[in-house]
PDB file of N, CA, C and O in Angstrom:
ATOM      1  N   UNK Z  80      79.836 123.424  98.431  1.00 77.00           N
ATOM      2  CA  UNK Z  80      80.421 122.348  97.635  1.00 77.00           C
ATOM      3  C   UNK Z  80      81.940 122.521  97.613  1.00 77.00           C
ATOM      4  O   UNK Z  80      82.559 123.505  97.208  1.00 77.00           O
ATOM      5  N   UNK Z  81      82.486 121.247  98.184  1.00 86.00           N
ATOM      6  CA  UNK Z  81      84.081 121.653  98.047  1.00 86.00           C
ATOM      7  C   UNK Z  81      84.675 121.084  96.656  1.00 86.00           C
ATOM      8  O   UNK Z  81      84.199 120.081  96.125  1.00 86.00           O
ATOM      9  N   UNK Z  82      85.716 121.785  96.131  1.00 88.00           N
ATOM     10  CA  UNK Z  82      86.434 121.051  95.233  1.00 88.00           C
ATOM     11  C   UNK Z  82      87.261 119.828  94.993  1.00 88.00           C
ATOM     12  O   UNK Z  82      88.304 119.928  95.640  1.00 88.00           O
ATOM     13  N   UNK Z  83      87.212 118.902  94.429  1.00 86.00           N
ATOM     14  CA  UNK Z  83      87.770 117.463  94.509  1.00 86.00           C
ATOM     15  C   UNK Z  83      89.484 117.823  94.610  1.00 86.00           C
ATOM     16  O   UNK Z  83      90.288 118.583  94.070  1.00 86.00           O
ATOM     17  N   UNK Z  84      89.467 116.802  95.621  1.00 96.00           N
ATOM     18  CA  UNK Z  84      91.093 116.500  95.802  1.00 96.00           C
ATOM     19  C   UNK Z  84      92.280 115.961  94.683  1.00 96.00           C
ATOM     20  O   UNK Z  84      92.325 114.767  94.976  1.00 96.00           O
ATOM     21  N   UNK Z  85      93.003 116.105  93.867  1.00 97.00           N
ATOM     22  CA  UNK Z  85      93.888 115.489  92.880  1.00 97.00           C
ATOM     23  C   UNK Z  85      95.134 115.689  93.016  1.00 97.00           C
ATOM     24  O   UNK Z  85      95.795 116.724  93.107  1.00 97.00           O
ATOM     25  N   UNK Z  86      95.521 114.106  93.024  1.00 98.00           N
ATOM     26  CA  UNK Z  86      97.252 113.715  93.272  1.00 98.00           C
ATOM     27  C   UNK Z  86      97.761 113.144  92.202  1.00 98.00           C
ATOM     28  O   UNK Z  86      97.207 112.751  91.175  1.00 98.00           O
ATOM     29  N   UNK Z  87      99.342 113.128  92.671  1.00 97.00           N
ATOM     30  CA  UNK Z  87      99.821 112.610  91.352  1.00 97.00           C
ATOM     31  C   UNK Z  87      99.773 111.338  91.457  1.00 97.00           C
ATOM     32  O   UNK Z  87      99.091 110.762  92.304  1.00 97.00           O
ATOM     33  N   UNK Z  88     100.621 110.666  90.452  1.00 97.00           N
ATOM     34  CA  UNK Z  88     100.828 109.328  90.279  1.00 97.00           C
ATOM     35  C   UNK Z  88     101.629 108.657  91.237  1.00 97.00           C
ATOM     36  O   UNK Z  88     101.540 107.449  91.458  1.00 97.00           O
ATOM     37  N   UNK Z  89     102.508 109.529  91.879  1.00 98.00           N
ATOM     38  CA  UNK Z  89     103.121 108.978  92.863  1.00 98.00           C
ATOM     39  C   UNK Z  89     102.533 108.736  93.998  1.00 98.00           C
ATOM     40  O   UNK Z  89     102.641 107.782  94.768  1.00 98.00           O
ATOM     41  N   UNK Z  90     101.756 109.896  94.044  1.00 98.00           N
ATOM     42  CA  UNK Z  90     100.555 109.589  95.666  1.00 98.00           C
ATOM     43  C   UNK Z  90      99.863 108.056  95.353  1.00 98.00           C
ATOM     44  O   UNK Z  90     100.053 107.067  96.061  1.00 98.00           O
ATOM     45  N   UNK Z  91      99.132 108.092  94.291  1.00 98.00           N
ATOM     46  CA  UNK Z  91      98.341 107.168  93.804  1.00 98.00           C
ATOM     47  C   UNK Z  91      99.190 106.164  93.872  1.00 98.00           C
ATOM     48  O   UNK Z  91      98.787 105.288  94.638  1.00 98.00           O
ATOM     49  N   UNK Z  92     100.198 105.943  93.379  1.00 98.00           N
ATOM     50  CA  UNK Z  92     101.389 104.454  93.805  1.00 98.00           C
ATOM     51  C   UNK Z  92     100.986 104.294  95.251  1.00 98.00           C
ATOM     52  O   UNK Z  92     100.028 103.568  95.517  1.00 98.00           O
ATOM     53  N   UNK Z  93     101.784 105.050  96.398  1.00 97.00           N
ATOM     54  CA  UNK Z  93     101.640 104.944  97.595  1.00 97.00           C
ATOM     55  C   UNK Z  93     100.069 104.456  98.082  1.00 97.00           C
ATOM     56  O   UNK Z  93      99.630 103.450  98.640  1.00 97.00           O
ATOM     57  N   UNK Z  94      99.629 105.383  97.703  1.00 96.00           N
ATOM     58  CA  UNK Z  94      97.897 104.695  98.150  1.00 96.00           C
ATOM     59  C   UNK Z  94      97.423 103.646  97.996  1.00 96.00           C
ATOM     60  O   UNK Z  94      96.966 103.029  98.957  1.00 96.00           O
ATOM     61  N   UNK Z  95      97.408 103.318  97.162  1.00 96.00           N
ATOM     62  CA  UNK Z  95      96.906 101.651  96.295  1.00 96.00           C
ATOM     63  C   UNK Z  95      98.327 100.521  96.475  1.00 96.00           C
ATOM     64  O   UNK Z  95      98.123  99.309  96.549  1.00 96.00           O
ATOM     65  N   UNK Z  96      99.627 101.051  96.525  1.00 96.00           N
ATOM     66  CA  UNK Z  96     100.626 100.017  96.451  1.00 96.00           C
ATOM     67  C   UNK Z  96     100.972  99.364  95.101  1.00 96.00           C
ATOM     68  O   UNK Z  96     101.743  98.470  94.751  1.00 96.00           O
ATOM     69  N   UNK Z  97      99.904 100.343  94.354  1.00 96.00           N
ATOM     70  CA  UNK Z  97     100.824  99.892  92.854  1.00 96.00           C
ATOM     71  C   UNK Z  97     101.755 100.480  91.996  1.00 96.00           C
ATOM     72  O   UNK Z  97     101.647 101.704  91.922  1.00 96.00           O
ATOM     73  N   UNK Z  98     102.528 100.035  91.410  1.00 98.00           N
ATOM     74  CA  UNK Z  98     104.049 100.693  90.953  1.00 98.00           C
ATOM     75  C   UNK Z  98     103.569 102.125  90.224  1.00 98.00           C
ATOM     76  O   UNK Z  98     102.435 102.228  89.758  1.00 98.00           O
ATOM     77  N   UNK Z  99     104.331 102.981  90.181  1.00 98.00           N
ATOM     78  CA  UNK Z  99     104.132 103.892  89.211  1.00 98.00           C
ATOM     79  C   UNK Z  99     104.159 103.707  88.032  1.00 98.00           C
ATOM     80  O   UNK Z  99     103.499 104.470  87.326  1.00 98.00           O
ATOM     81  N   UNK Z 100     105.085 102.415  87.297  1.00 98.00           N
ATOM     82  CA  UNK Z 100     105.280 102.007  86.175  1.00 98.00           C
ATOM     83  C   UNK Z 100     103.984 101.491  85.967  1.00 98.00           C
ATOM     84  O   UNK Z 100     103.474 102.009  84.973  1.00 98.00           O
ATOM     85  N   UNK Z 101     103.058 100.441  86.682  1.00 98.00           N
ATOM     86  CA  UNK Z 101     101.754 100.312  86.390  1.00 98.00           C
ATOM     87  C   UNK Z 101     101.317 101.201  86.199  1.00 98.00           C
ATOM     88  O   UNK Z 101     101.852 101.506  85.133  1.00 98.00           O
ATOM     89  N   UNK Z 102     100.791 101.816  86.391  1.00 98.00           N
ATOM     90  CA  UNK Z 102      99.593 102.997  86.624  1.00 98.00           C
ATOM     91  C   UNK Z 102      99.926 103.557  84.886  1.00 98.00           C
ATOM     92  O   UNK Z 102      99.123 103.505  83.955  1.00 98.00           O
ATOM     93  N   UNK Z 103     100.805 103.880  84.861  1.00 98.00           N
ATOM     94  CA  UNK Z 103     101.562 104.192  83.108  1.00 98.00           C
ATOM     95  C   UNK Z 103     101.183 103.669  82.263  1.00 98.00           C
ATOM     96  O   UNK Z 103     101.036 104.210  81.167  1.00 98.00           O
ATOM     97  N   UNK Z 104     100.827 102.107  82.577  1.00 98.00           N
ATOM     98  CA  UNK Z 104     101.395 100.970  81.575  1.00 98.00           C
ATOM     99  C   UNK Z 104      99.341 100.869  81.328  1.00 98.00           C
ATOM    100  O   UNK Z 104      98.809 100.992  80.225  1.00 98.00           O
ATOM    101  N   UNK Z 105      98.803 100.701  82.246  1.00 98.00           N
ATOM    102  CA  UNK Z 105      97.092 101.050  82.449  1.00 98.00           C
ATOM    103  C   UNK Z 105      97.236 102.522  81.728  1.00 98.00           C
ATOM    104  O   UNK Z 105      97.698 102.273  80.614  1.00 98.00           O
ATOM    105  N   UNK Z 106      97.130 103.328  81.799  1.00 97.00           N
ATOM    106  CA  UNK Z 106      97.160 104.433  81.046  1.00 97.00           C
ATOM    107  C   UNK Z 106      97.507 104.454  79.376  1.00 97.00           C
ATOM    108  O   UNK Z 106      96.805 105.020  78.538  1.00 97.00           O
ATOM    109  N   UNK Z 107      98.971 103.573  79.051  1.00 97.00           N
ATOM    110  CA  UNK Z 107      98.550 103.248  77.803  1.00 97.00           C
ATOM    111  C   UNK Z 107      97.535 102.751  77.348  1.00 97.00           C
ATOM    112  O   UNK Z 107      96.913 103.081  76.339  1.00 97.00           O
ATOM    113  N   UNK Z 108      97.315 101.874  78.134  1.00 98.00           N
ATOM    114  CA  UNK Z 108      96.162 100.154  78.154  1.00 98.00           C
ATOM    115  C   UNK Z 108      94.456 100.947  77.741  1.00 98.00           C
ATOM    116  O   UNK Z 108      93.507 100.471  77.119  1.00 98.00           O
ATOM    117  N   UNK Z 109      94.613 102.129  78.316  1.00 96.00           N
ATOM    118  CA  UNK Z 109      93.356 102.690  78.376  1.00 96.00           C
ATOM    119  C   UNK Z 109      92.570 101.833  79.662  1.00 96.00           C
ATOM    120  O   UNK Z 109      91.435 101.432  79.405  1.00 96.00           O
ATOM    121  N   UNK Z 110      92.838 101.693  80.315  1.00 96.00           N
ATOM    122  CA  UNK Z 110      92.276 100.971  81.257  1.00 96.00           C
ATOM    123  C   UNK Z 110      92.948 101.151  82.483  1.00 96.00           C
ATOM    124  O   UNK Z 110      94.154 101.234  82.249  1.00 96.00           O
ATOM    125  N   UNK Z 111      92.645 101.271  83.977  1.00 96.00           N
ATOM    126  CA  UNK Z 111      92.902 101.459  85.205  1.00 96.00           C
ATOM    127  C   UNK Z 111      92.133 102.733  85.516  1.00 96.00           C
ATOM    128  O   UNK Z 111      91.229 103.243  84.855  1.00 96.00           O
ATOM    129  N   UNK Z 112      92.529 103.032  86.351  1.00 97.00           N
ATOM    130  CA  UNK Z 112      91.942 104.051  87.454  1.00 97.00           C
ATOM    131  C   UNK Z 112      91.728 105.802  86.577  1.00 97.00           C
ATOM    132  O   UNK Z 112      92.620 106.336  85.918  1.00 97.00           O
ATOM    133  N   UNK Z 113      90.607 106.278  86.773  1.00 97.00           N
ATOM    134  CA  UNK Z 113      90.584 107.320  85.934  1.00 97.00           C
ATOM    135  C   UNK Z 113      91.170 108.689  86.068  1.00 97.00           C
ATOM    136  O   UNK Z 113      91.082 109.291  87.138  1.00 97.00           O
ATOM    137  N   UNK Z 114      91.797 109.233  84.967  1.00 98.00           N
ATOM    138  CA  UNK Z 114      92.631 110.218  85.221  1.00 98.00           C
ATOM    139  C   UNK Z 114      92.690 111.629  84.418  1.00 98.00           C
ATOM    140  O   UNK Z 114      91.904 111.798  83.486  1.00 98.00           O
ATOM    141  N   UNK Z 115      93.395 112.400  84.688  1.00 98.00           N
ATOM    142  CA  UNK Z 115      93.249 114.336  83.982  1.00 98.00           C
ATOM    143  C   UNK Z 115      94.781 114.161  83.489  1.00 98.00           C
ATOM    144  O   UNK Z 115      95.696 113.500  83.980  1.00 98.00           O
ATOM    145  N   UNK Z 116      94.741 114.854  82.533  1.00 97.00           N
ATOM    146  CA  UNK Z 116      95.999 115.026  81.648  1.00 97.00           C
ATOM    147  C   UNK Z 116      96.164 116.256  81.197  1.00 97.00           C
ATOM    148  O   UNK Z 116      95.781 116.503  80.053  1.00 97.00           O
ATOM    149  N   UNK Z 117      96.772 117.289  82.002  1.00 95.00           N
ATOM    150  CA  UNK Z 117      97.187 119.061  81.669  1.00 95.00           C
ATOM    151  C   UNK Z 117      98.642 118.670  81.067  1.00 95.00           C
ATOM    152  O   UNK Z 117      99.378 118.016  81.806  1.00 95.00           O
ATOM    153  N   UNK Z 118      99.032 118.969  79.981  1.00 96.00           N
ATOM    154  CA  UNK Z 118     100.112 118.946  79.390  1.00 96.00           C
ATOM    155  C   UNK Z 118     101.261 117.801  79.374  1.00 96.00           C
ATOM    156  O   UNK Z 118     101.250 117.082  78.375  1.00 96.00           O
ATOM    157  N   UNK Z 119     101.983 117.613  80.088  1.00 95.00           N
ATOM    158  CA  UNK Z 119     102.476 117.144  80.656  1.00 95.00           C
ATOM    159  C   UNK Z 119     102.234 116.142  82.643  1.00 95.00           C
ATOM    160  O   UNK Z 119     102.768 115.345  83.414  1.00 95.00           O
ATOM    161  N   UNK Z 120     101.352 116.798  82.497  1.00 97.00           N
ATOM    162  CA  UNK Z 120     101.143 116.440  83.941  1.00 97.00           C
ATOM    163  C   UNK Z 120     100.050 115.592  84.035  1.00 97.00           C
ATOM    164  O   UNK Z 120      99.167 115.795  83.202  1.00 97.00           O
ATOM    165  N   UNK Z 121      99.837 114.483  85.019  1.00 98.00           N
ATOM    166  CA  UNK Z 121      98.913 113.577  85.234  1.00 98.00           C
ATOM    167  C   UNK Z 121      98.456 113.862  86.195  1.00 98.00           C
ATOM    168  O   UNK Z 121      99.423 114.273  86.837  1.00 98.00           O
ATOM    169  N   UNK Z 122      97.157 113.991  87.129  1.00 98.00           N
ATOM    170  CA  UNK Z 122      96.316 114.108  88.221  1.00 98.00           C
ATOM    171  C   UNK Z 122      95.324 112.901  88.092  1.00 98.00           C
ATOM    172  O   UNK Z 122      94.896 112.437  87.035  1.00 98.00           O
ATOM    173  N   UNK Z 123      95.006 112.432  89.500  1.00 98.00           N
ATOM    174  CA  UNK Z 123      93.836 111.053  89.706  1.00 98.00           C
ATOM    175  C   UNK Z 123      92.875 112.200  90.969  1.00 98.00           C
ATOM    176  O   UNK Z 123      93.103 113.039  91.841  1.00 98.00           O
ATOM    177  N   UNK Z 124      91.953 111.632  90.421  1.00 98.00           N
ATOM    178  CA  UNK Z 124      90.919 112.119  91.359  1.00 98.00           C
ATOM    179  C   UNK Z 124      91.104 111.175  92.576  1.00 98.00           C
ATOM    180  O   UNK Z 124      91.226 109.951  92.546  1.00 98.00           O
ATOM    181  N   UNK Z 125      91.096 112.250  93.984  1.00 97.00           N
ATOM    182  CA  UNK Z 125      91.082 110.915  95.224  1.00 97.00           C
ATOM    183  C   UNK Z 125      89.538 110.233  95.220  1.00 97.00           C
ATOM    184  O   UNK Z 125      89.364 109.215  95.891  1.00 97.00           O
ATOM    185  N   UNK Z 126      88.786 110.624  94.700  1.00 97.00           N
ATOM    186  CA  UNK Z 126      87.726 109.984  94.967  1.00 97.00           C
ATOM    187  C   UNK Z 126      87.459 108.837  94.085  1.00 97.00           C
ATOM    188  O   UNK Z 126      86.718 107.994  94.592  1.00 97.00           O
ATOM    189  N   UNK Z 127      87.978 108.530  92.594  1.00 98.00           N
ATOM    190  CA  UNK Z 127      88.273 107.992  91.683  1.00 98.00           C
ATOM    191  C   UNK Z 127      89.324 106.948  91.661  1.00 98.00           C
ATOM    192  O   UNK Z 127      89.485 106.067  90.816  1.00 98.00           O
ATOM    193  N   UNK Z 128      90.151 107.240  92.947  1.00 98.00           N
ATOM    194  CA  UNK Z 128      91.210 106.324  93.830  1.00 98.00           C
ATOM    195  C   UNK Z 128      90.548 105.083  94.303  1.00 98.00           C
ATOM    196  O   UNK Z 128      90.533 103.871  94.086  1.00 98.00           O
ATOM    197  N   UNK Z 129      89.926 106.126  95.172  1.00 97.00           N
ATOM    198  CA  UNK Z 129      88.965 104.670  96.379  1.00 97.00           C
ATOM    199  C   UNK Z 129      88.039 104.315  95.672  1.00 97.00           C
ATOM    200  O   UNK Z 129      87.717 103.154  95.925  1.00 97.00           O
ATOM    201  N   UNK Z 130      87.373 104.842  94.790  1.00 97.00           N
ATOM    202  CA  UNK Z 130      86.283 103.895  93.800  1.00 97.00           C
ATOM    203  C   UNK Z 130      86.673 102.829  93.247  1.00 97.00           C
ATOM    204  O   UNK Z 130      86.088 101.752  93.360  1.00 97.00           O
ATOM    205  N   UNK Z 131      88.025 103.083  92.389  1.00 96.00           N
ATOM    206  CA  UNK Z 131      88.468 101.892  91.296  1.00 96.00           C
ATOM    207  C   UNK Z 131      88.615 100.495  92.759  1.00 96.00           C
ATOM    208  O   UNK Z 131      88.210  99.333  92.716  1.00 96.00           O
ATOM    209  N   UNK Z 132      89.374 101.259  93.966  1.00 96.00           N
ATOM    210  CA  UNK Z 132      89.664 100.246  94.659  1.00 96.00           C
ATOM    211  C   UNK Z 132      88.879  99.229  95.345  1.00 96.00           C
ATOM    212  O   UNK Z 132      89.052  98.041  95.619  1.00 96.00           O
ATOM    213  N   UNK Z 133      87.805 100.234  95.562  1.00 96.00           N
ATOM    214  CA  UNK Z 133      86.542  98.828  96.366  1.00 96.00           C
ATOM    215  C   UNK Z 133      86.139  98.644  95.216  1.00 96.00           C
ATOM    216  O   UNK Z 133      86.230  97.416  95.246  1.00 96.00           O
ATOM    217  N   UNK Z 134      85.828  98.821  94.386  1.00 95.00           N
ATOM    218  CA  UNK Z 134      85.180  98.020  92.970  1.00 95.00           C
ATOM    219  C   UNK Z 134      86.323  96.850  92.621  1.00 95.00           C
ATOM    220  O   UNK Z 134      86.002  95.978  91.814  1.00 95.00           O
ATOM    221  N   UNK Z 135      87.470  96.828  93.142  1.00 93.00           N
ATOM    222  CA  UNK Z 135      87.834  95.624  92.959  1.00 93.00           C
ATOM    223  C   UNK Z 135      88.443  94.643  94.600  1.00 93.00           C
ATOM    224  O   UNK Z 135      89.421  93.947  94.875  1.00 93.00           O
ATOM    225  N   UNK Z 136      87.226  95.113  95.324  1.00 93.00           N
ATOM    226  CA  UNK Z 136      87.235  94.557  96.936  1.00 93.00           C
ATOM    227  C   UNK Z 136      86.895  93.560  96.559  1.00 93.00           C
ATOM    228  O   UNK Z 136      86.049  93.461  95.670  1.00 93.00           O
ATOM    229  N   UNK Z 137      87.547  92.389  97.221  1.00 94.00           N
ATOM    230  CA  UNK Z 137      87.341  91.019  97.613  1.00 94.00           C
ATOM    231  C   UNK Z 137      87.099  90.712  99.133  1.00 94.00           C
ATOM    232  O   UNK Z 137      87.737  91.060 100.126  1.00 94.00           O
ATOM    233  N   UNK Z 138      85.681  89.754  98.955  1.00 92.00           N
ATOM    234  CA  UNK Z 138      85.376  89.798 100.331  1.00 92.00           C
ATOM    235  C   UNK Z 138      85.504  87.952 100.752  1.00 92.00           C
ATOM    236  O   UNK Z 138      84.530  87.388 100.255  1.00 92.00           O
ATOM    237  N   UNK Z 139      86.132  87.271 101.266  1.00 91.00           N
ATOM    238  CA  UNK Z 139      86.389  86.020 101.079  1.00 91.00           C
ATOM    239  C   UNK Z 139      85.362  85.060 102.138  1.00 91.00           C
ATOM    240  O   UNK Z 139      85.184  85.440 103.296  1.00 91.00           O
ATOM    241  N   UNK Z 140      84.943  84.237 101.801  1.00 88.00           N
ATOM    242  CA  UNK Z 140      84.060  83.623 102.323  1.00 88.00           C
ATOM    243  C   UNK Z 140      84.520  82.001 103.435  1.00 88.00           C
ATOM    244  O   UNK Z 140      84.908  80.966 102.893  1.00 88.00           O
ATOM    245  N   UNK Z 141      84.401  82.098 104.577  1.00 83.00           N
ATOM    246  CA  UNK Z 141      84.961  81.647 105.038  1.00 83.00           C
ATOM    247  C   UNK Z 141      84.180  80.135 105.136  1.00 83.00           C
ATOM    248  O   UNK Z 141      83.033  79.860 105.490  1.00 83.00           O
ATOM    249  N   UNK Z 142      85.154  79.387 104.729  1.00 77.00           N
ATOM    250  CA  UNK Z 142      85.013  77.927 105.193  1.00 77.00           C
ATOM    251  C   UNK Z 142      83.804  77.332 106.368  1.00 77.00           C
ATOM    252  O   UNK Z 142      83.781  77.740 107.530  1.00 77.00           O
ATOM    253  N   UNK Z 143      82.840  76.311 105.817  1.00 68.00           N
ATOM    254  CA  UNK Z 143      82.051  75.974 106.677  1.00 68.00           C
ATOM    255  C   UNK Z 143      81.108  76.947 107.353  1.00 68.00           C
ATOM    256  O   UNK Z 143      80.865  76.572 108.501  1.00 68.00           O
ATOM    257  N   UNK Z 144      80.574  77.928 107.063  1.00 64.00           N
ATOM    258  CA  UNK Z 144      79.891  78.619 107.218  1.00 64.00           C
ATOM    259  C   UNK Z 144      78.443  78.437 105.907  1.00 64.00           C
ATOM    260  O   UNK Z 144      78.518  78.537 104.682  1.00 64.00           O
ATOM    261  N   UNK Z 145      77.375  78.181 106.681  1.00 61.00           N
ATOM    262  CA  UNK Z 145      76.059  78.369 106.076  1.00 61.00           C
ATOM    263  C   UNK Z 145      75.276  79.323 106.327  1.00 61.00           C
ATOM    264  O   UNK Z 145      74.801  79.723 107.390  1.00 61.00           O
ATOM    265  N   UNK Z 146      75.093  79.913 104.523  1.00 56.00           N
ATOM    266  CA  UNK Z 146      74.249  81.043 105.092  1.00 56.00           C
ATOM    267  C   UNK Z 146      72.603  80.850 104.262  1.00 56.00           C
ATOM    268  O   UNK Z 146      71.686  81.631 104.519  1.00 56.00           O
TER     269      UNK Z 146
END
């Protein structure tokens, strides 16, 4: 069993493309992507990354197509 991967908030910006100031502002909110809090320091699980993100995958349905 390997141990889970955890980045900061800045990785997590880069990854997803959302501001660091978001990710903050969700963190007050109690809401966004789930996270560890050692003192001062914030960590996101990478696996907790790509979850929040396909849970909000959009898959678009293309025009004129019957299924």
């Amino acid at each position: 069993m390997t141990a889970p991967k955890w980045i900061t908030e800045k990785d997590v910006a880069e990854m997803t493309g959302r501001a660091v100031q978001t990710l903050r502002n969700d963190r007050c909110k109690c809401k966004g992507i789930p996270y560890s809090k050692i003192g001062a320091s914030i960590r996101y699980k990478v696996e907790d990354v790509v979850s929040f993100m396909e849970g909000h995958r959009i898959i678009p349905k293309k025009e004129g197509l019957t299924q």
